[in-house]
PDB file of C-alpha atoms (C1' of nucleotides) in Angstrom:
ATOM      1  CA  MET Y 334      95.767  99.700 109.856  1.00 86.00           C
ATOM      2  CA  GLU Y 335      97.415 100.717 113.081  1.00 90.00           C
ATOM      3  CA  MET Y 336      99.918 103.445 113.819  1.00 95.00           C
ATOM      4  CA  ASN Y 337     103.126 101.489 113.414  1.00 95.00           C
ATOM      5  CA  HIS Y 338     102.162  99.986 110.123  1.00 95.00           C
ATOM      6  CA  ALA Y 339     101.126 103.392 108.833  1.00 96.00           C
ATOM      7  CA  LEU Y 340     104.445 104.841 109.931  1.00 97.00           C
ATOM      8  CA  ASP Y 341     106.338 102.100 108.153  1.00 97.00           C
ATOM      9  CA  SER Y 342     104.390 102.728 104.979  1.00 97.00           C
ATOM     10  CA  LEU Y 343     104.803 106.476 105.122  1.00 97.00           C
ATOM     11  CA  SER Y 344     108.513 106.272 105.895  1.00 97.00           C
ATOM     12  CA  ALA Y 345     108.917 103.858 103.038  1.00 97.00           C
ATOM     13  CA  LEU Y 346     107.313 106.327 100.655  1.00 97.00           C
ATOM     14  CA  ALA Y 347     109.077 109.365 102.098  1.00 97.00           C
ATOM     15  CA  HIS Y 348     112.165 108.805 100.021  1.00 97.00           C
ATOM     16  CA  GLU Y 349     112.625 109.882  96.454  1.00 97.00           C
ATOM     17  CA  GLY Y 350     114.042 106.608  95.209  1.00 97.00           C
ATOM     18  CA  ARG Y 351     111.419 104.463  96.880  1.00 98.00           C
ATOM     19  CA  LEU Y 352     108.631 106.749  95.789  1.00 97.00           C
ATOM     20  CA  GLN Y 353     109.841 106.395  92.205  1.00 97.00           C
ATOM     21  CA  VAL Y 354     109.884 102.646  92.598  1.00 97.00           C
ATOM     22  CA  PHE Y 355     106.399 102.541  94.035  1.00 97.00           C
ATOM     23  CA  ARG Y 356     104.925 104.779  91.376  1.00 95.00           C
ATOM     24  CA  LEU Y 357     106.630 102.775  88.686  1.00 96.00           C
ATOM     25  CA  LEU Y 358     105.004  99.638  90.069  1.00 95.00           C
ATOM     26  CA  VAL Y 359     101.642 101.369  90.286  1.00 92.00           C
ATOM     27  CA  ARG Y 360     101.981 102.225  86.610  1.00 91.00           C
ATOM     28  CA  ALA Y 361     103.103  98.712  85.812  1.00 92.00           C
ATOM     29  CA  GLY Y 362      99.871  97.398  87.284  1.00 89.00           C
ATOM     30  CA  PRO Y 363      99.154  93.717  87.784  1.00 90.00           C
ATOM     31  CA  GLU Y 364     102.052  92.684  85.571  1.00 92.00           C
ATOM     32  CA  GLY Y 365     104.565  94.039  88.036  1.00 95.00           C
ATOM     33  CA  MET Y 366     108.243  94.354  87.204  1.00 97.00           C
ATOM     34  CA  ALA Y 367     111.374  92.347  87.912  1.00 97.00           C
ATOM     35  CA  ALA Y 368     113.925  93.945  90.209  1.00 97.00           C
ATOM     36  CA  GLY Y 369     116.384  94.135  87.325  1.00 97.00           C
ATOM     37  CA  GLU Y 370     113.876  95.904  85.109  1.00 97.00           C
ATOM     38  CA  ILE Y 371     113.234  98.441  87.835  1.00 97.00           C
ATOM     39  CA  ALA Y 372     116.940  99.001  88.317  1.00 96.00           C
ATOM     40  CA  THR Y 373     117.383  99.610  84.605  1.00 96.00           C
ATOM     41  CA  ALA Y 374     114.355 101.864  84.331  1.00 96.00           C
ATOM     42  CA  LEU Y 375     115.372 104.057  87.250  1.00 96.00           C
ATOM     43  CA  GLN Y 376     119.147 103.741  86.965  1.00 95.00           C
ATOM     44  CA  PHE Y 377     119.655 102.396  90.463  1.00 96.00           C
ATOM     45  CA  ARG Y 378     122.450 100.187  91.663  1.00 96.00           C
ATOM     46  CA  ALA Y 379     121.279  96.679  92.394  1.00 96.00           C
ATOM     47  CA  ASN Y 380     122.032  96.760  96.094  1.00 96.00           C
ATOM     48  CA  THR Y 381     120.474 100.164  96.642  1.00 96.00           C
ATOM     49  CA  LEU Y 382     117.326  99.059  94.850  1.00 97.00           C
ATOM     50  CA  SER Y 383     117.243  95.831  96.803  1.00 97.00           C
ATOM     51  CA  ASN Y 384     117.324  97.807 100.003  1.00 97.00           C
ATOM     52  CA  HIS Y 385     114.496 100.030  98.800  1.00 97.00           C
ATOM     53  CA  LEU Y 386     112.409  97.068  97.740  1.00 98.00           C
ATOM     54  CA  ASN Y 387     112.957  95.411 101.091  1.00 97.00           C
ATOM     55  CA  ILE Y 388     111.731  98.454 102.915  1.00 97.00           C
ATOM     56  CA  LEU Y 389     108.701  98.767 100.655  1.00 98.00           C
ATOM     57  CA  ALA Y 390     107.922  95.080 101.025  1.00 97.00           C
ATOM     58  CA  ALA Y 391     108.266  95.181 104.799  1.00 96.00           C
ATOM     59  CA  SER Y 392     105.653  97.903 104.891  1.00 96.00           C
ATOM     60  CA  GLY Y 393     103.338  95.860 102.703  1.00 96.00           C
ATOM     61  CA  LEU Y 394     103.246  98.407  99.912  1.00 97.00           C
ATOM     62  CA  VAL Y 395     104.904  95.993  97.570  1.00 97.00           C
ATOM     63  CA  ARG Y 396     104.794  92.227  97.120  1.00 97.00           C
ATOM     64  CA  ALA Y 397     107.583  90.008  95.829  1.00 97.00           C
ATOM     65  CA  LEU Y 398     107.275  86.860  93.752  1.00 96.00           C
ATOM     66  CA  ARG Y 399     110.186  84.808  92.530  1.00 96.00           C
ATOM     67  CA  GLU Y 400     110.009  83.929  88.879  1.00 94.00           C
ATOM     68  CA  GLY Y 401     112.942  81.912  87.688  1.00 94.00           C
ATOM     69  CA  ARG Y 402     116.070  83.771  88.576  1.00 94.00           C
ATOM     70  CA  SER Y 403     114.305  87.090  88.711  1.00 96.00           C
ATOM     71  CA  ILE Y 404     112.094  88.401  91.433  1.00 97.00           C
ATOM     72  CA  ARG Y 405     108.996  90.232  90.308  1.00 97.00           C
ATOM     73  CA  TYR Y 406     107.495  93.035  92.350  1.00 97.00           C
ATOM     74  CA  PHE Y 407     103.968  94.394  92.476  1.00 96.00           C
ATOM     75  CA  ALA Y 408     102.348  97.393  94.096  1.00 95.00           C
ATOM     76  CA  GLU Y 409      99.825  96.440  96.760  1.00 93.00           C
ATOM     77  CA  MET Y 410      96.834  98.699  96.382  1.00 88.00           C
ATOM     78  CA  GLN Y 411      95.103  97.258  99.392  1.00 86.00           C
ATOM     79  CA  THR Y 412      97.834  98.538 101.668  1.00 91.00           C
ATOM     80  CA  MET Y 413      97.566 101.938 100.072  1.00 88.00           C
ATOM     81  CA  ARG Y 414      93.882 101.905 100.744  1.00 83.00           C
ATOM     82  CA  GLY Y 415      94.383 100.908 104.349  1.00 87.00           C
ATOM     83  CA  LEU Y 416      96.855 103.696 104.797  1.00 90.00           C
ATOM     84  CA  LEU Y 417      94.467 106.232 103.418  1.00 84.00           C
ATOM     85  CA  GLY Y 418      91.701 104.992 105.657  1.00 82.00           C
ATOM     86  CA  PHE Y 419      93.990 105.402 108.621  1.00 87.00           C
ATOM     87  CA  LEU Y 420      94.868 108.952 107.661  1.00 86.00           C
ATOM     88  CA  MET Y 421      91.246 109.920 107.263  1.00 81.00           C
ATOM     89  CA  GLU Y 422      89.952 108.032 110.270  1.00 78.00           C
ATOM     90  CA  ASP Y 423      87.222 109.772 112.187  1.00 72.00           C
ATOM     91  CA  CYS Y 424      87.365 112.584 109.714  1.00 72.00           C
ATOM     92  CA  CYS Y 425      85.509 115.656 110.865  1.00 64.00           C
ATOM     93  CA  GLY Y 426      84.840 114.437 114.355  1.00 65.00           C
ATOM     94  CA  GLY Y 427      82.587 111.535 113.652  1.00 62.00           C
ATOM     95  CA  ASN Y 428      80.863 112.789 110.538  1.00 63.00           C
ATOM     96  CA  ALA Y 429      82.798 110.062 108.864  1.00 57.00           C
ATOM     97  CA  ALA Y 430      79.720 109.113 106.947  1.00 57.00           C
ATOM     98  CA  LEU Y 431      80.641 111.902 104.620  1.00 53.00           C
ATOM     99  CA  CYS Y 432      84.058 110.493 103.847  1.00 57.00           C
ATOM    100  CA  GLN Y 433      84.025 106.789 104.551  1.00 56.00           C
ATOM    101  CA  PRO Y 434      81.960 105.652 101.591  1.00 52.00           C
ATOM    102  CA  LEU Y 435      84.400 107.398  99.309  1.00 49.00           C
ATOM    103  CA  LEU Y 436      87.392 105.888 101.040  1.00 55.00           C
ATOM    104  CA  ASP Y 437      85.893 102.456 100.724  1.00 55.00           C
ATOM    105  CA  GLN Y 438      86.013 102.749  96.996  1.00 51.00           C
ATOM    106  CA  ILE Y 439      89.674 103.567  96.795  1.00 52.00           C
ATOM    107  CA  ALA Y 440      91.247 100.587  95.223  1.00 51.00           C
ATOM    108  CA  CYS Y 441      92.416 100.050  91.769  1.00 52.00           C
ATOM    109  CA  ASP Y 442      89.972  97.711  90.062  1.00 51.00           C
ATOM    110  CA  CYS Y 443      92.668  96.427  87.808  1.00 49.00           C
ATOM    111  CA  THR Y 444      94.767  95.018  90.625  1.00 45.00           C
TER     112      THR Y 444
ATOM    113  CA  MET W 220     101.409 117.681  92.815  1.00 85.00           C
ATOM    114  CA  GLU W 221     105.000 117.145  91.829  1.00 90.00           C
ATOM    115  CA  MET W 222     107.644 114.890  93.304  1.00 95.00           C
ATOM    116  CA  ASN W 223     109.205 117.300  95.761  1.00 95.00           C
ATOM    117  CA  HIS W 224     105.943 118.401  97.261  1.00 95.00           C
ATOM    118  CA  ALA W 225     104.851 114.799  97.627  1.00 96.00           C
ATOM    119  CA  LEU W 226     108.122 113.967  99.344  1.00 97.00           C
ATOM    120  CA  ASP W 227     107.694 116.845 101.747  1.00 96.00           C
ATOM    121  CA  SER W 228     104.198 115.701 102.608  1.00 97.00           C
ATOM    122  CA  LEU W 229     105.157 112.083 103.051  1.00 97.00           C
ATOM    123  CA  SER W 230     108.202 112.933 105.157  1.00 97.00           C
ATOM    124  CA  ALA W 231     106.049 115.171 107.272  1.00 97.00           C
ATOM    125  CA  LEU W 232     103.641 112.327 107.946  1.00 97.00           C
ATOM    126  CA  ALA W 233     106.352 109.713 108.403  1.00 97.00           C
ATOM    127  CA  HIS W 234     106.877 110.618 112.024  1.00 97.00           C
ATOM    128  CA  GLU W 235     104.794 109.381 114.890  1.00 97.00           C
ATOM    129  CA  GLY W 236     104.314 112.741 116.548  1.00 97.00           C
ATOM    130  CA  ARG W 237     103.404 114.552 113.366  1.00 97.00           C
ATOM    131  CA  LEU W 238     101.113 111.770 112.266  1.00 97.00           C
ATOM    132  CA  GLN W 239      99.290 112.048 115.580  1.00 97.00           C
ATOM    133  CA  VAL W 240      98.994 115.780 115.105  1.00 97.00           C
ATOM    134  CA  PHE W 241      97.667 115.440 111.596  1.00 96.00           C
ATOM    135  CA  ARG W 242      95.119 112.820 112.510  1.00 94.00           C
ATOM    136  CA  LEU W 243      94.009 114.861 115.465  1.00 95.00           C
ATOM    137  CA  LEU W 244      93.410 117.795 113.132  1.00 94.00           C
ATOM    138  CA  VAL W 245      91.571 115.579 110.671  1.00 91.00           C
ATOM    139  CA  ARG W 246      89.289 114.523 113.494  1.00 90.00           C
ATOM    140  CA  ALA W 247      88.910 118.107 114.626  1.00 92.00           C
ATOM    141  CA  GLY W 248      87.587 118.984 111.189  1.00 88.00           C
ATOM    142  CA  PRO W 249      86.882 122.539 110.094  1.00 89.00           C
ATOM    143  CA  GLU W 250      87.073 123.835 113.647  1.00 91.00           C
ATOM    144  CA  GLY W 251      90.753 123.089 113.853  1.00 94.00           C
ATOM    145  CA  MET W 252      92.695 123.293 117.110  1.00 96.00           C
ATOM    146  CA  ALA W 253      94.993 125.807 118.762  1.00 96.00           C
ATOM    147  CA  ALA W 254      98.626 124.786 119.133  1.00 96.00           C
ATOM    148  CA  GLY W 255      98.231 124.769 122.886  1.00 96.00           C
ATOM    149  CA  GLU W 256      95.207 122.474 122.723  1.00 96.00           C
ATOM    150  CA  ILE W 257      97.162 120.086 120.544  1.00 96.00           C
ATOM    151  CA  ALA W 258     100.104 120.149 122.933  1.00 96.00           C
ATOM    152  CA  THR W 259      97.792 119.336 125.837  1.00 95.00           C
ATOM    153  CA  ALA W 260      95.933 116.608 123.982  1.00 95.00           C
ATOM    154  CA  LEU W 261      99.079 114.828 122.835  1.00 95.00           C
ATOM    155  CA  GLN W 262     101.359 115.721 125.739  1.00 94.00           C
ATOM    156  CA  PHE W 263     104.001 117.381 123.613  1.00 95.00           C
ATOM    157  CA  ARG W 264     106.417 120.086 124.677  1.00 94.00           C
ATOM    158  CA  ALA W 265     105.607 123.421 123.137  1.00 94.00           C
ATOM    159  CA  ASN W 266     108.804 123.699 121.146  1.00 95.00           C
ATOM    160  CA  THR W 267     108.671 120.166 119.827  1.00 95.00           C
ATOM    161  CA  LEU W 268     105.091 120.646 118.716  1.00 96.00           C
ATOM    162  CA  SER W 269     105.939 123.955 117.124  1.00 96.00           C
ATOM    163  CA  ASN W 270     108.598 122.255 115.082  1.00 96.00           C
ATOM    164  CA  HIS W 271     106.188 119.537 113.988  1.00 97.00           C
ATOM    165  CA  LEU W 272     103.524 122.036 113.051  1.00 97.00           C
ATOM    166  CA  ASN W 273     106.030 124.004 111.020  1.00 96.00           C
ATOM    167  CA  ILE W 274     107.011 120.949 109.067  1.00 96.00           C
ATOM    168  CA  LEU W 275     103.402 119.989 108.464  1.00 97.00           C
ATOM    169  CA  ALA W 276     102.545 123.530 107.417  1.00 96.00           C
ATOM    170  CA  ALA W 277     105.521 123.742 105.067  1.00 95.00           C
ATOM    171  CA  SER W 278     104.245 120.669 103.272  1.00 96.00           C
ATOM    172  CA  GLY W 279     100.778 122.160 102.974  1.00 95.00           C
ATOM    173  CA  LEU W 280      99.116 119.428 105.012  1.00 96.00           C
ATOM    174  CA  VAL W 281      98.166 121.911 107.675  1.00 96.00           C
ATOM    175  CA  ARG W 282      97.181 125.570 107.656  1.00 96.00           C
ATOM    176  CA  ALA W 283      97.779 128.093 110.431  1.00 96.00           C
ATOM    177  CA  LEU W 284      95.573 130.986 111.440  1.00 95.00           C
ATOM    178  CA  ARG W 285      96.332 133.375 114.241  1.00 94.00           C
ATOM    179  CA  GLU W 286      93.404 133.911 116.557  1.00 93.00           C
ATOM    180  CA  GLY W 287      94.144 136.274 119.381  1.00 92.00           C
ATOM    181  CA  ARG W 288      97.148 135.018 121.204  1.00 92.00           C
ATOM    182  CA  SER W 289      96.687 131.475 120.023  1.00 95.00           C
ATOM    183  CA  ILE W 290      97.383 130.052 116.625  1.00 96.00           C
ATOM    184  CA  ARG W 291      94.801 127.698 115.264  1.00 96.00           C
ATOM    185  CA  TYR W 292      95.700 124.845 112.942  1.00 97.00           C
ATOM    186  CA  PHE W 293      93.613 122.962 110.388  1.00 95.00           C
ATOM    187  CA  ALA W 294      94.168 119.866 108.289  1.00 94.00           C
ATOM    188  CA  GLU W 295      94.232 120.607 104.572  1.00 92.00           C
ATOM    189  CA  MET W 296      92.270 117.899 102.843  1.00 87.00           C
ATOM    190  CA  GLN W 297      93.049 119.243  99.417  1.00 85.00           C
ATOM    191  CA  THR W 298      96.738 118.578  99.902  1.00 90.00           C
ATOM    192  CA  MET W 299      95.939 115.075 101.025  1.00 88.00           C
ATOM    193  CA  ARG W 300      93.911 114.576  97.912  1.00 82.00           C
ATOM    194  CA  GLY W 301      96.694 115.898  95.696  1.00 87.00           C
ATOM    195  CA  LEU W 302      99.126 113.549  97.364  1.00 90.00           C
ATOM    196  CA  LEU W 303      96.917 110.591  96.752  1.00 84.00           C
ATOM    197  CA  GLY W 304      96.454 111.527  93.124  1.00 82.00           C
ATOM    198  CA  PHE W 305     100.207 111.692  92.765  1.00 88.00           C
ATOM    199  CA  LEU W 306     100.665 108.261  94.294  1.00 87.00           C
ATOM    200  CA  MET W 307      98.076 106.703  92.029  1.00 81.00           C
ATOM    201  CA  GLU W 308      99.094 108.531  88.886  1.00 78.00           C
ATOM    202  CA  ASP W 309      98.896 106.510  85.704  1.00 71.00           C
ATOM    203  CA  CYS W 310      97.639 103.615  87.712  1.00 71.00           C
ATOM    204  CA  CYS W 311      97.703 100.346  85.805  1.00 62.00           C
ATOM    205  CA  GLY W 312      99.552 101.643  82.804  1.00 63.00           C
ATOM    206  CA  GLY W 313      97.087 104.096  81.431  1.00 61.00           C
ATOM    207  CA  ASN W 314      93.837 102.469  82.495  1.00 63.00           C
ATOM    208  CA  ALA W 315      93.571 105.390  84.827  1.00 57.00           C
ATOM    209  CA  ALA W 316      89.970 105.752  83.835  1.00 57.00           C
ATOM    210  CA  LEU W 317      89.295 103.010  86.325  1.00 53.00           C
ATOM    211  CA  CYS W 318      90.825 104.871  89.245  1.00 57.00           C
ATOM    212  CA  GLN W 319      90.772 108.551  88.485  1.00 56.00           C
ATOM    213  CA  PRO W 320      87.049 109.178  88.952  1.00 52.00           C
ATOM    214  CA  LEU W 321      87.333 107.682  92.401  1.00 50.00           C
ATOM    215  CA  LEU W 322      90.381 109.722  93.259  1.00 55.00           C
ATOM    216  CA  ASP W 323      88.600 112.868  92.175  1.00 56.00           C
ATOM    217  CA  GLN W 324      86.034 112.328  94.855  1.00 51.00           C
ATOM    218  CA  ILE W 325      88.480 112.040  97.692  1.00 52.00           C
ATOM    219  CA  ALA W 326      87.925 115.109  99.725  1.00 50.00           C
ATOM    220  CA  CYS W 327      86.161 115.577 102.918  1.00 51.00           C
ATOM    221  CA  ASP W 328      82.937 117.383 102.181  1.00 50.00           C
ATOM    222  CA  CYS W 329      82.962 118.956 105.586  1.00 49.00           C
ATOM    223  CA  THR W 330      86.194 120.840 105.021  1.00 45.00           C
TER     224      THR W 330
ATOM    225  C1'  DC P 107     104.015 150.413 130.110  1.00 82.38           C
ATOM    226  C1'  DA P 108     104.491 146.126 132.755  1.00 82.38           C
ATOM    227  C1'  DA P 109     102.996 141.527 133.226  1.00 82.38           C
ATOM    228  C1'  DT P 110     101.526 137.404 131.320  1.00 82.38           C
ATOM    229  C1'  DC P 111     100.374 133.887 128.125  1.00 82.38           C
ATOM    230  C1'  DA P 112     101.093 131.397 123.612  1.00 82.38           C
ATOM    231  C1'  DT P 113     104.231 130.127 120.517  1.00 82.38           C
ATOM    232  C1'  DT P 114     108.579 130.168 118.151  1.00 82.38           C
ATOM    233  C1'  DT P 115     113.696 130.303 117.434  1.00 82.38           C
ATOM    234  C1'  DC P 116     118.377 129.025 118.552  1.00 82.38           C
ATOM    235  C1'  DC P 117     121.723 125.701 119.720  1.00 82.38           C
ATOM    236  C1'  DA P 118     124.050 121.495 121.087  1.00 82.38           C
ATOM    237  C1'  DT P 119     123.517 116.618 121.672  1.00 82.38           C
ATOM    238  C1'  DT P 120     121.855 112.373 120.318  1.00 82.38           C
ATOM    239  C1'  DA P 121     119.840 109.244 117.192  1.00 82.38           C
ATOM    240  C1'  DT P 122     118.543 107.759 112.627  1.00 82.38           C
ATOM    241  C1'  DT P 123     118.830 107.140 107.827  1.00 82.38           C
ATOM    242  C1'  DC P 124     121.379 106.682 103.433  1.00 82.38           C
ATOM    243  C1'  DC P 125     124.821 105.158 100.175  1.00 82.38           C
ATOM    244  C1'  DT P 126     128.505 102.343  98.665  1.00 82.38           C
ATOM    245  C1'  DG P 127     131.694  98.443  97.985  1.00 82.38           C
ATOM    246  C1'  DA P 128     132.539  93.779  98.876  1.00 82.38           C
ATOM    247  C1'  DA P 129     130.929  89.452  99.850  1.00 82.38           C
ATOM    248  C1'  DT P 130     126.970  86.066  99.670  1.00 82.38           C
ATOM    249  C1'  DT P 131     122.884  83.385  98.331  1.00 82.38           C
ATOM    250  C1'  DA P 132     119.856  81.508  94.767  1.00 82.38           C
ATOM    251  C1'  DT P 133     118.589  79.926  90.172  1.00 82.38           C
ATOM    252  C1'  DG P 134     119.199  77.999  85.519  1.00 82.38           C
ATOM    253  C1'  DG P 135     122.011  76.303  81.770  1.00 82.38           C
ATOM    254  C1'  DA P 136     126.204  73.919  79.579  1.00 82.38           C
TER     255       DA P 136
ATOM    256  C1'  DT Q  51     129.852  70.278  88.585  1.00 82.38           C
ATOM    257  C1'  DC Q  52     131.078  74.833  86.888  1.00 82.38           C
ATOM    258  C1'  DC Q  53     129.708  79.185  85.292  1.00 82.38           C
ATOM    259  C1'  DA Q  54     126.886  83.224  84.577  1.00 82.38           C
ATOM    260  C1'  DT Q  55     123.071  85.874  85.965  1.00 82.38           C
ATOM    261  C1'  DA Q  56     119.798  87.949  89.486  1.00 82.38           C
ATOM    262  C1'  DA Q  57     119.292  89.660  93.647  1.00 82.38           C
ATOM    263  C1'  DT Q  58     120.396  90.226  98.637  1.00 82.38           C
ATOM    264  C1'  DT Q  59     123.092  91.051 102.898  1.00 82.38           C
ATOM    265  C1'  DC Q  60     126.521  93.353 105.651  1.00 82.38           C
ATOM    266  C1'  DA Q  61     129.502  96.965 107.586  1.00 82.38           C
ATOM    267  C1'  DG Q  62     131.298 101.587 107.444  1.00 82.38           C
ATOM    268  C1'  DG Q  63     131.216 106.493 107.394  1.00 82.38           C
ATOM    269  C1'  DA Q  64     128.666 110.738 105.960  1.00 82.38           C
ATOM    270  C1'  DA Q  65     124.664 113.280 106.001  1.00 82.38           C
ATOM    271  C1'  DT Q  66     120.256 114.319 108.080  1.00 82.38           C
ATOM    272  C1'  DA Q  67     116.702 114.687 111.486  1.00 82.38           C
ATOM    273  C1'  DA Q  68     114.857 114.723 116.411  1.00 82.38           C
ATOM    274  C1'  DT Q  69     115.037 116.306 121.085  1.00 82.38           C
ATOM    275  C1'  DG Q  70     115.102 119.449 124.970  1.00 82.38           C
ATOM    276  C1'  DG Q  71     116.718 123.626 127.498  1.00 82.38           C
ATOM    277  C1'  DA Q  72     116.954 128.487 127.374  1.00 82.38           C
ATOM    278  C1'  DA Q  73     115.940 132.733 125.397  1.00 82.38           C
ATOM    279  C1'  DA Q  74     113.109 135.618 122.288  1.00 82.38           C
ATOM    280  C1'  DT Q  75     108.946 137.170 119.794  1.00 82.38           C
ATOM    281  C1'  DG Q  76     103.988 138.524 119.494  1.00 82.38           C
ATOM    282  C1'  DA Q  77      99.567 139.521 121.462  1.00 82.38           C
ATOM    283  C1'  DT Q  78      96.366 140.622 125.184  1.00 82.38           C
ATOM    284  C1'  DT Q  79      95.122 142.469 129.737  1.00 82.38           C
ATOM    285  C1'  DG Q  80      95.351 145.604 133.667  1.00 82.38           C
TER     286       DG Q  80
END
DNA sequence: CAATCATTTCCATTATTCCTGAATTATGGA
DNA sequence: TCCATAATTCAGGAATAATGGAAATGATTG
């Protein structure tokens, strides 16, 4: 991941509403949730939520899939992993061997 | 970690300058860097950098230690780890057993 | 104590982000 | 086709954050 993508992802998460949405989708796992379900669960107005979902999707943290008249959203663990790798890059001045193997494992197996 | 702390950390990182600072400190490892060194390395004005460092420190992502007339800063891996745990909490609807052991290992051994 | 260096604080300006209401697109069913 | 439902887009004003100059604080040296 490069700087701009990381910034998009971090900015997307640096907002209470969007962070709630993302964590809800993480909990939902591979089943994901429809936009309407999310709105109900978190008590958000439809347009506000749509905006949040757009921002999350643009950063790659969330994926959208139309399903009938609903649109279902999923958390993208791979993006999360990439972000973390970026944050930890060259950890400890090149002794990355200590950290990298751990980072490589960060991904939810159930996704 | 609870919501507000996570938001502080994410907002702190969701800024190009601060993200550069944090990553620089991650690379610097346990030796850390003096504010002046950081300013030189990244070409930041002293006051701008000071502001960034304050924000990072307030979120716990960075720790300050006065050393003579300089102030030395260090990346706090533990905070990073807490943040990640928060983001992945209850991953996949309770099957956290799949993710949690991995998350528990995320910490730079050299810190 | 005076001088100097490192960093921070204060303040005003500029830029960005956020929320809301109203209008719009897209899908499925009668 | 007409209607209802699901979700998105757009424009605005309000709130918030970022920047840079100037002054102030804190620590060391002579």
